Amino acid sequence: MGNGTTMLRFVIVLLFLFFAIWLGLQVSWHPGYLIISVKPWLIQMPLWFAVSCTLLFLIIFYYLITGIDYLNVLALSFKNWWQNKKEKKALSCTQRGIIALKQNFWSQAEKWLLAGLSQSKERLGIYFALAKAAQEQGNTEKRDYYLKTASELVPAASLAVSLVKAEMLIEKAQFDAALDILLPIKAKSPTHPKVLDLLQHIYRKQENSEQLFHLIPLMRKAKLYPNDMLTQLEVSEVADMLYYADEKSLADIKAMWQALPRYLRQQPSIIAAYVAQLDRHAKDISVTNEIKDLIRRVLKTQWDAELVLLYGSYSFTHLDRELVLLGAWLKIYGEQQALLFVLGKFCAELKLWGRAKDYFEKCLAKGPYPSASLAYGQLLETLSEDEKALAIYQSGLADCIR
């Protein structure tokens, strides 16, 4: 194949030489002339020279145009190279700034972020990072300046800027200032997920159960958290509202209770909190009866040791009937210490000494229980078993010291 190609080239060159010789002979035999008349001049030249000059001009013009295009391409390439170099440098500075920010090197982070700011395409995010670095250095003026600049840079991001500032204020426990930002936004967008999330965080920190309770329906509408999680939160906050309503009157407590949705009034923890408030007014026989009914309602479906102990603290006209009820609870929930203690206490009141001793002993066998130790010791004293009573007292006292 190499020999064939060489031969073809040789033939082409040979033909070109023959053509050049033939052309030269034709020009010498028939020279011809080109006459150009432009008053007051008359230009005369051989035709072959005119054709040669024209060809030469075309060749020079072609290479001139090609050269200009090449220079433009070269200039554009240089511009792109220089721009890429600056962007890479800016990206490197920004990356260093983010790395320093994540390591809590606040001043270094601010320095590197500023160095990469001018050439970065993500300036909004950099301003947020700069605001964070400034806040952590305690410079709130700089923080506000960076956030304001971010808002001016991208007016459509003004809401996001406000939320970032509120989040930073919350981090520094400046809850009132954060509320000043968030509440107006909530008034315009009641179900904005980020606003609701920040508000619930503030109310939790402030232990403001009432405000958090009113926020939960909006959180549910915005689908901020799974519904079962919101229900748990709602139950917890309502229970806290009731537990810490000591300053309220009995009428206010009952009004709070009646205002609750039915499904919340069926929650054992909420009933327990309501019962605890009613117990403050237990001198009223109607209130006492209401408490007893609520406790019975809860213990039909769910165990609650505190409610059993509260139930056992009241007096009953027909105590023997209560023993039957507590016996039913014993079958449902097993030998719970609180239930064994109350059973022992009721049996002692009915002078069922043997059953009382049995219940107290079963209660104490499950672990230390100072109330049972005291009640059992008193029972033994009543039965003139002083040495055994003393041993029980000493054991109960030792458990308390531990």
Tab-separated table of C-alpha atoms in Angstrom:
chain	number	residue	atom	x	y	z
A	1	MET	CA	0.000	0.000	0.000
A	2	GLY	CA	2.880	2.363	0.693
A	3	ASN	CA	4.325	1.928	-2.833
A	4	GLY	CA	0.924	2.599	-4.456
A	5	THR	CA	0.511	5.846	-2.532
A	6	THR	CA	4.014	7.017	-3.469
A	7	MET	CA	3.366	6.271	-7.123
A	8	LEU	CA	0.092	8.204	-7.063
A	9	ARG	CA	1.824	11.230	-5.552
A	10	PHE	CA	4.579	11.028	-8.181
A	11	VAL	CA	1.998	10.974	-10.999
A	12	ILE	CA	0.145	13.986	-9.528
A	13	VAL	CA	3.383	15.996	-9.245
A	14	LEU	CA	4.335	15.045	-12.763
A	15	LEU	CA	0.964	16.134	-14.125
A	16	PHE	CA	1.267	19.443	-12.231
A	17	LEU	CA	4.697	20.049	-13.804
A	18	PHE	CA	3.363	19.309	-17.293
A	19	PHE	CA	0.449	21.710	-16.666
A	20	ALA	CA	2.834	24.437	-15.422
A	21	ILE	CA	5.091	24.012	-18.501
A	22	TRP	CA	2.083	24.061	-20.818
A	23	LEU	CA	0.711	27.179	-19.087
A	24	GLY	CA	4.102	28.913	-19.323
A	25	LEU	CA	4.349	28.145	-23.022
A	26	GLN	CA	0.823	29.440	-23.639
A	27	VAL	CA	1.619	32.654	-21.818
A	28	SER	CA	4.831	33.153	-23.781
A	29	TRP	CA	3.116	32.392	-27.131
A	30	HIS	CA	-0.022	34.443	-26.383
A	31	PRO	CA	1.026	37.005	-23.772
A	32	GLY	CA	-2.036	39.324	-23.992
A	33	TYR	CA	-2.398	42.587	-22.136
A	34	LEU	CA	-4.720	44.082	-19.520
A	35	ILE	CA	-5.405	47.799	-19.984
A	36	ILE	CA	-7.016	49.834	-17.218
A	37	SER	CA	-7.992	53.404	-18.111
A	38	VAL	CA	-8.737	55.781	-15.220
A	39	LYS	CA	-8.369	59.390	-16.335
A	40	PRO	CA	-5.814	60.843	-16.383
A	41	TRP	CA	-3.970	57.474	-16.049
A	42	LEU	CA	-3.634	54.535	-18.357
A	43	ILE	CA	-2.348	51.288	-16.825
A	44	GLN	CA	-1.123	48.489	-19.079
A	45	MET	CA	0.225	45.114	-17.875
A	46	PRO	CA	0.631	41.588	-19.208
A	47	LEU	CA	-2.442	39.454	-18.688
A	48	TRP	CA	-0.530	36.722	-16.900
A	49	PHE	CA	0.800	39.282	-14.411
A	50	ALA	CA	-2.697	40.635	-13.730
A	51	VAL	CA	-4.049	37.118	-13.173
A	52	SER	CA	-1.093	36.287	-10.889
A	53	CYS	CA	-1.634	39.463	-8.844
A	54	THR	CA	-5.353	38.728	-8.531
A	55	LEU	CA	-4.664	35.186	-7.350
A	56	LEU	CA	-2.041	36.443	-4.936
A	57	PHE	CA	-4.470	39.052	-3.586
A	58	LEU	CA	-7.177	36.428	-3.088
A	59	ILE	CA	-4.749	34.149	-1.306
A	60	ILE	CA	-3.556	36.981	0.975
A	61	PHE	CA	-7.164	38.074	1.641
A	62	TYR	CA	-8.159	34.513	2.501
A	63	TYR	CA	-5.325	34.107	4.986
A	64	LEU	CA	-5.985	37.560	6.437
A	65	ILE	CA	-9.639	36.706	7.138
A	66	THR	CA	-8.662	33.293	8.487
A	67	GLY	CA	-6.016	34.932	10.673
A	68	ILE	CA	-8.532	37.403	12.115
A	69	ASP	CA	-10.935	34.548	12.939
A	70	TYR	CA	-8.087	32.642	14.522
A	71	LEU	CA	-7.138	35.684	16.600
A	72	ASN	CA	-10.772	36.041	17.740
A	73	VAL	CA	-10.902	32.386	18.711
A	74	LEU	CA	-7.571	32.746	20.458
A	75	ALA	CA	-8.778	35.841	22.367
A	76	LEU	CA	-12.009	34.070	23.360
A	77	SER	CA	-10.089	31.018	24.497
A	78	PHE	CA	-7.792	33.193	26.584
A	79	LYS	CA	-10.794	35.010	28.096
A	80	ASN	CA	-12.481	31.710	28.986
A	81	TRP	CA	-9.249	30.362	30.431
A	82	TRP	CA	-8.804	33.454	32.575
A	83	GLN	CA	-12.446	33.391	33.705
A	84	ASN	CA	-12.217	29.702	34.584
A	85	LYS	CA	-9.032	30.355	36.472
A	86	LYS	CA	-10.720	33.089	38.530
A	87	GLU	CA	-13.791	30.906	39.124
A	88	LYS	CA	-11.628	27.996	40.248
A	89	LYS	CA	-9.778	30.310	42.592
A	90	ALA	CA	-13.072	31.658	43.924
A	91	LEU	CA	-14.427	28.123	44.295
A	92	SER	CA	-11.305	27.121	46.169
A	93	CYS	CA	-11.747	30.075	48.544
A	94	THR	CA	-15.423	29.290	49.031
A	95	GLN	CA	-14.662	25.642	49.738
A	96	ARG	CA	-12.040	26.622	52.274
A	97	GLY	CA	-14.532	28.996	53.864
A	98	ILE	CA	-17.224	26.307	54.147
A	99	ILE	CA	-14.709	23.847	55.605
A	100	ALA	CA	-13.603	26.436	58.171
A	101	LEU	CA	-17.249	27.199	58.968
A	102	LYS	CA	-17.983	23.531	59.658
A	103	GLN	CA	-14.993	23.404	61.987
A	104	ASN	CA	-16.150	26.527	63.887
A	105	PHE	CA	-13.189	28.597	62.725
A	106	TRP	CA	-15.433	31.609	62.314
A	107	SER	CA	-12.942	34.373	61.474
A	108	GLN	CA	-11.068	32.192	58.968
A	109	ALA	CA	-14.366	31.154	57.403
A	110	GLU	CA	-15.409	34.779	56.965
A	111	LYS	CA	-12.044	35.661	55.409
A	112	TRP	CA	-12.140	32.841	52.833
A	113	LEU	CA	-15.805	33.342	51.999
A	114	LEU	CA	-15.249	37.036	51.318
A	115	ALA	CA	-12.255	36.173	49.128
A	116	GLY	CA	-14.395	33.936	46.934
A	117	LEU	CA	-17.499	36.114	46.937
A	118	SER	CA	-16.812	38.343	43.920
A	119	GLN	CA	-16.401	35.508	41.402
A	120	SER	CA	-18.881	33.046	42.885
A	121	LYS	CA	-22.162	32.244	41.148
A	122	GLU	CA	-23.807	31.191	44.450
A	123	ARG	CA	-23.517	34.505	46.267
A	124	LEU	CA	-26.787	34.124	48.174
A	125	GLY	CA	-25.586	30.987	49.934
A	126	ILE	CA	-22.243	32.620	50.695
A	127	TYR	CA	-23.968	35.598	52.328
A	128	PHE	CA	-25.930	33.185	54.532
A	129	ALA	CA	-22.669	31.503	55.524
A	130	LEU	CA	-21.050	34.904	56.186
A	131	ALA	CA	-23.982	35.873	58.414
A	132	LYS	CA	-23.506	32.667	60.382
A	133	ALA	CA	-19.778	33.336	60.793
A	134	ALA	CA	-20.438	36.919	61.912
A	135	GLN	CA	-23.057	35.841	64.452
A	136	GLU	CA	-20.769	33.240	65.986
A	137	GLN	CA	-18.153	35.951	66.435
A	138	GLY	CA	-20.746	38.049	68.282
A	139	ASN	CA	-20.920	40.677	65.554
A	140	THR	CA	-24.664	41.141	65.052
A	141	GLU	CA	-24.181	44.294	62.970
A	142	LYS	CA	-22.168	42.384	60.380
A	143	ARG	CA	-24.670	39.543	60.498
A	144	ASP	CA	-27.542	41.910	59.737
A	145	TYR	CA	-25.496	43.606	56.993
A	146	TYR	CA	-24.776	40.302	55.254
A	147	LEU	CA	-28.426	39.261	55.455
A	148	LYS	CA	-29.620	42.651	54.185
A	149	THR	CA	-27.172	42.443	51.267
A	150	ALA	CA	-28.443	38.944	50.467
A	151	SER	CA	-32.017	40.252	50.414
A	152	GLU	CA	-31.047	43.120	48.108
A	153	LEU	CA	-29.074	40.765	45.870
A	154	VAL	CA	-32.072	38.441	45.380
A	155	PRO	CA	-35.295	40.287	46.312
A	156	ALA	CA	-37.302	37.082	45.786
A	157	ALA	CA	-35.327	35.508	48.647
A	158	SER	CA	-36.364	38.091	51.263
A	159	LEU	CA	-38.615	35.569	53.049
A	160	ALA	CA	-35.812	33.017	53.159
A	161	VAL	CA	-33.471	35.689	54.542
A	162	SER	CA	-35.973	36.506	57.308
A	163	LEU	CA	-36.261	32.832	58.235
A	164	VAL	CA	-32.476	32.446	58.334
A	165	LYS	CA	-32.243	35.440	60.677
A	166	ALA	CA	-35.008	34.051	62.902
A	167	GLU	CA	-33.207	30.709	63.045
A	168	MET	CA	-29.979	32.421	64.093
A	169	LEU	CA	-31.805	34.373	66.804
A	170	ILE	CA	-33.281	31.131	68.131
A	171	GLU	CA	-29.802	29.596	68.279
A	172	LYS	CA	-28.817	32.452	70.616
A	173	ALA	CA	-32.038	32.054	72.677
A	174	GLN	CA	-33.289	35.478	71.527
A	175	PHE	CA	-36.831	34.157	71.324
A	176	ASP	CA	-38.713	37.460	71.512
A	177	ALA	CA	-36.720	38.917	68.617
A	178	ALA	CA	-37.328	35.741	66.600
A	179	LEU	CA	-41.065	35.931	67.337
A	180	ASP	CA	-41.112	39.523	66.050
A	181	ILE	CA	-39.962	38.137	62.692
A	182	LEU	CA	-41.995	34.925	62.601
A	183	LEU	CA	-45.435	36.027	63.795
A	184	PRO	CA	-46.034	38.554	60.959
A	185	ILE	CA	-45.000	35.874	58.460
A	186	LYS	CA	-47.365	33.394	60.109
A	187	ALA	CA	-50.201	35.933	59.829
A	188	LYS	CA	-49.683	36.008	56.034
A	189	SER	CA	-48.805	32.317	55.582
A	190	PRO	CA	-50.403	30.350	58.452
A	191	THR	CA	-49.243	26.959	57.189
A	192	HIS	CA	-45.685	27.794	56.106
A	193	PRO	CA	-43.753	24.668	57.237
A	194	LYS	CA	-40.507	26.403	58.216
A	195	VAL	CA	-42.311	29.153	60.141
A	196	LEU	CA	-44.357	26.587	62.080
A	197	ASP	CA	-41.270	24.502	62.801
A	198	LEU	CA	-39.385	27.490	64.207
A	199	LEU	CA	-42.402	28.625	66.246
A	200	GLN	CA	-42.914	25.212	67.807
A	201	HIS	CA	-39.220	25.155	68.684
A	202	ILE	CA	-39.539	28.514	70.459
A	203	TYR	CA	-42.685	27.516	72.346
A	204	ARG	CA	-41.074	24.295	73.497
A	205	LYS	CA	-38.044	26.168	74.790
A	206	GLN	CA	-40.331	28.652	76.550
A	207	GLU	CA	-42.471	25.768	77.876
A	208	ASN	CA	-45.472	27.631	76.481
A	209	SER	CA	-47.889	24.694	76.242
A	210	GLU	CA	-50.895	26.858	75.436
A	211	GLN	CA	-49.346	28.490	72.353
A	212	LEU	CA	-47.915	25.174	71.204
A	213	PHE	CA	-51.340	23.554	71.582
A	214	HIS	CA	-52.913	26.214	69.342
A	215	LEU	CA	-50.103	25.714	66.814
A	216	ILE	CA	-50.655	21.967	66.419
A	217	PRO	CA	-53.753	22.161	64.134
A	218	LEU	CA	-51.752	24.336	61.712
A	219	MET	CA	-48.831	21.897	61.893
A	220	ARG	CA	-51.239	19.071	61.111
A	221	LYS	CA	-52.706	21.003	58.165
A	222	ALA	CA	-49.216	21.729	56.826
A	223	LYS	CA	-48.285	18.041	57.309
A	224	LEU	CA	-45.161	19.180	59.106
A	225	TYR	CA	-44.827	15.894	61.013
A	226	PRO	CA	-46.587	12.510	60.834
A	227	ASN	CA	-50.086	12.639	62.293
A	228	ASP	CA	-49.370	10.170	65.107
A	229	MET	CA	-46.379	12.267	66.217
A	230	LEU	CA	-48.526	15.416	66.274
A	231	THR	CA	-51.174	13.607	68.284
A	232	GLN	CA	-48.566	12.564	70.853
A	233	LEU	CA	-47.328	16.146	71.013
A	234	GLU	CA	-50.875	17.442	71.385
A	235	VAL	CA	-51.625	15.030	74.220
A	236	SER	CA	-48.381	15.922	75.973
A	237	GLU	CA	-48.988	19.674	75.732
A	238	VAL	CA	-52.609	19.471	76.904
A	239	ALA	CA	-51.525	17.347	79.855
A	240	ASP	CA	-48.882	19.964	80.729
A	241	MET	CA	-51.437	22.772	80.403
A	242	LEU	CA	-53.628	21.014	82.949
A	243	TYR	CA	-50.828	19.957	85.280
A	244	TYR	CA	-49.486	23.494	85.551
A	245	ALA	CA	-52.829	25.279	85.870
A	246	ASP	CA	-52.616	25.546	89.660
A	247	GLU	CA	-53.474	29.234	89.625
A	248	LYS	CA	-56.802	28.581	87.881
A	249	SER	CA	-60.096	28.160	89.674
A	250	LEU	CA	-62.182	25.004	89.602
A	251	ALA	CA	-64.547	26.642	87.100
A	252	ASP	CA	-61.614	27.522	84.810
A	253	ILE	CA	-60.252	23.986	85.039
A	254	LYS	CA	-63.613	22.521	84.085
A	255	ALA	CA	-63.978	25.024	81.248
A	256	MET	CA	-60.575	23.959	79.892
A	257	TRP	CA	-61.654	20.335	80.115
A	258	GLN	CA	-64.953	20.896	78.330
A	259	ALA	CA	-63.238	22.907	75.563
A	260	LEU	CA	-61.041	19.953	74.654
A	261	PRO	CA	-62.034	17.743	71.713
A	262	ARG	CA	-63.591	14.453	72.723
A	263	TYR	CA	-60.660	12.356	71.532
A	264	LEU	CA	-58.340	14.294	73.852
A	265	ARG	CA	-60.660	13.853	76.846
A	266	GLN	CA	-60.302	10.120	76.331
A	267	GLN	CA	-56.516	10.163	76.625
A	268	PRO	CA	-55.382	8.629	79.954
A	269	SER	CA	-52.515	11.086	80.502
A	270	ILE	CA	-54.856	14.060	79.988
A	271	ILE	CA	-57.442	12.537	82.305
A	272	ALA	CA	-54.687	12.018	84.883
A	273	ALA	CA	-53.667	15.696	84.607
A	274	TYR	CA	-57.297	16.811	84.914
A	275	VAL	CA	-57.816	14.548	87.920
A	276	ALA	CA	-54.693	16.020	89.563
A	277	GLN	CA	-56.219	19.505	89.248
A	278	LEU	CA	-59.618	18.359	90.477
A	279	ASP	CA	-57.908	16.803	93.471
A	280	ARG	CA	-56.967	20.304	94.636
A	281	HIS	CA	-60.704	20.877	95.143
A	282	ALA	CA	-61.500	17.409	96.507
A	283	LYS	CA	-63.295	18.797	99.575
A	284	ASP	CA	-66.327	19.141	97.362
A	285	ILE	CA	-68.045	15.705	97.351
A	286	SER	CA	-69.236	16.156	93.748
A	287	VAL	CA	-65.657	16.793	92.632
A	288	THR	CA	-64.474	13.718	94.535
A	289	ASN	CA	-67.108	11.575	92.848
A	290	GLU	CA	-66.124	12.955	89.446
A	291	ILE	CA	-62.480	12.074	90.139
A	292	LYS	CA	-63.411	8.520	91.127
A	293	ASP	CA	-65.493	8.057	87.980
A	294	LEU	CA	-62.676	9.356	85.752
A	295	ILE	CA	-60.127	7.056	87.402
A	296	ARG	CA	-62.400	4.062	86.916
A	297	ARG	CA	-62.841	5.029	83.258
A	298	VAL	CA	-59.091	5.187	82.654
A	299	LEU	CA	-58.289	1.960	84.447
A	300	LYS	CA	-60.794	0.074	82.356
A	301	THR	CA	-58.433	0.297	79.416
A	302	GLN	CA	-55.013	1.418	80.643
A	303	TRP	CA	-52.803	1.017	83.679
A	304	ASP	CA	-51.727	4.127	85.610
A	305	ALA	CA	-50.039	3.714	88.990
A	306	GLU	CA	-50.524	7.359	90.039
A	307	LEU	CA	-54.263	7.165	89.473
A	308	VAL	CA	-54.491	3.950	91.503
A	309	LEU	CA	-52.664	5.612	94.403
A	310	LEU	CA	-54.933	8.669	94.150
A	311	TYR	CA	-57.961	6.382	94.096
A	312	GLY	CA	-56.716	4.646	97.215
A	313	SER	CA	-56.360	7.985	99.046
A	314	TYR	CA	-60.131	8.625	99.075
A	315	SER	CA	-62.688	7.290	101.513
A	316	PHE	CA	-65.541	5.055	100.372
A	317	THR	CA	-68.903	4.229	101.883
A	318	HIS	CA	-68.814	0.643	100.646
A	319	LEU	CA	-65.174	-0.311	100.817
A	320	ASP	CA	-65.916	-3.998	100.243
A	321	ARG	CA	-67.250	-3.123	96.760
A	322	GLU	CA	-64.003	-1.322	96.019
A	323	LEU	CA	-62.082	-4.455	96.925
A	324	VAL	CA	-63.995	-6.304	94.236
A	325	LEU	CA	-63.125	-3.580	91.697
A	326	LEU	CA	-59.442	-3.588	92.668
A	327	GLY	CA	-59.461	-7.363	92.450
A	328	ALA	CA	-60.682	-7.064	88.866
A	329	TRP	CA	-57.847	-4.633	88.104
A	330	LEU	CA	-55.434	-7.122	89.670
A	331	LYS	CA	-56.578	-9.778	87.196
A	332	ILE	CA	-56.248	-7.363	84.261
A	333	TYR	CA	-52.890	-5.740	85.065
A	334	GLY	CA	-51.228	-8.315	87.305
A	335	GLU	CA	-49.536	-7.754	90.635
A	336	GLN	CA	-48.517	-4.120	90.253
A	337	GLN	CA	-46.899	-2.654	93.390
A	338	ALA	CA	-49.243	0.331	93.609
A	339	LEU	CA	-52.297	-1.917	93.266
A	340	LEU	CA	-51.009	-4.385	95.890
A	341	PHE	CA	-50.377	-1.477	98.259
A	342	VAL	CA	-53.911	-0.067	97.868
A	343	LEU	CA	-55.425	-3.538	98.260
A	344	GLY	CA	-53.447	-4.035	101.456
A	345	LYS	CA	-54.561	-0.626	102.698
A	346	PHE	CA	-58.269	-1.339	102.016
A	347	CYS	CA	-58.041	-4.787	103.595
A	348	ALA	CA	-56.450	-3.246	106.702
A	349	GLU	CA	-59.288	-0.713	106.925
A	350	LEU	CA	-61.794	-3.593	106.722
A	351	LYS	CA	-59.768	-5.444	109.362
A	352	LEU	CA	-59.025	-8.286	106.970
A	353	TRP	CA	-55.651	-8.696	108.632
A	354	GLY	CA	-54.471	-11.821	106.848
A	355	ARG	CA	-55.274	-10.536	103.378
A	356	ALA	CA	-53.761	-7.140	104.210
A	357	LYS	CA	-50.489	-8.746	105.366
A	358	ASP	CA	-50.415	-10.906	102.234
A	359	TYR	CA	-50.844	-7.925	99.918
A	360	PHE	CA	-48.220	-5.828	101.756
A	361	GLU	CA	-45.711	-8.667	101.697
A	362	LYS	CA	-46.260	-9.259	97.956
A	363	CYS	CA	-45.815	-5.531	97.365
A	364	LEU	CA	-42.535	-5.343	99.264
A	365	ALA	CA	-41.274	-8.559	97.678
A	366	LYS	CA	-41.224	-6.746	94.331
A	367	GLY	CA	-38.866	-4.058	95.609
A	368	PRO	CA	-38.577	-1.080	97.970
A	369	TYR	CA	-41.884	0.722	98.556
A	370	PRO	CA	-41.724	3.132	101.523
A	371	SER	CA	-45.503	3.722	101.711
A	372	ALA	CA	-46.143	-0.018	101.918
A	373	SER	CA	-43.415	-0.423	104.559
A	374	LEU	CA	-45.053	2.268	106.701
A	375	ALA	CA	-48.572	0.870	106.294
A	376	TYR	CA	-47.419	-2.707	106.935
A	377	GLY	CA	-45.469	-1.655	110.011
A	378	GLN	CA	-48.533	0.132	111.413
A	379	LEU	CA	-50.632	-2.981	110.749
A	380	LEU	CA	-48.119	-5.166	112.601
A	381	GLU	CA	-48.154	-2.739	115.523
A	382	THR	CA	-51.939	-3.008	115.618
A	383	LEU	CA	-51.539	-6.788	115.789
A	384	SER	CA	-48.937	-6.383	118.586
A	385	GLU	CA	-46.160	-7.787	116.403
A	386	ASP	CA	-43.776	-5.060	117.518
A	387	GLU	CA	-40.462	-6.735	116.662
A	388	LYS	CA	-41.589	-7.554	113.149
A	389	ALA	CA	-42.992	-4.034	112.775
A	390	LEU	CA	-39.646	-2.564	113.842
A	391	ALA	CA	-37.841	-4.710	111.275
A	392	ILE	CA	-40.218	-3.491	108.559
A	393	TYR	CA	-39.723	0.130	109.617
A	394	GLN	CA	-35.938	-0.274	109.559
A	395	SER	CA	-36.055	-1.919	106.157
A	396	GLY	CA	-38.261	0.884	104.777
A	397	LEU	CA	-35.970	3.531	106.250
A	398	ALA	CA	-32.921	1.874	104.701
A	399	ASP	CA	-34.692	1.871	101.338
A	400	CYS	CA	-35.399	5.596	101.654
A	401	ILE	CA	-31.760	6.356	102.491
A	402	ARG	CA	-30.593	4.442	99.417
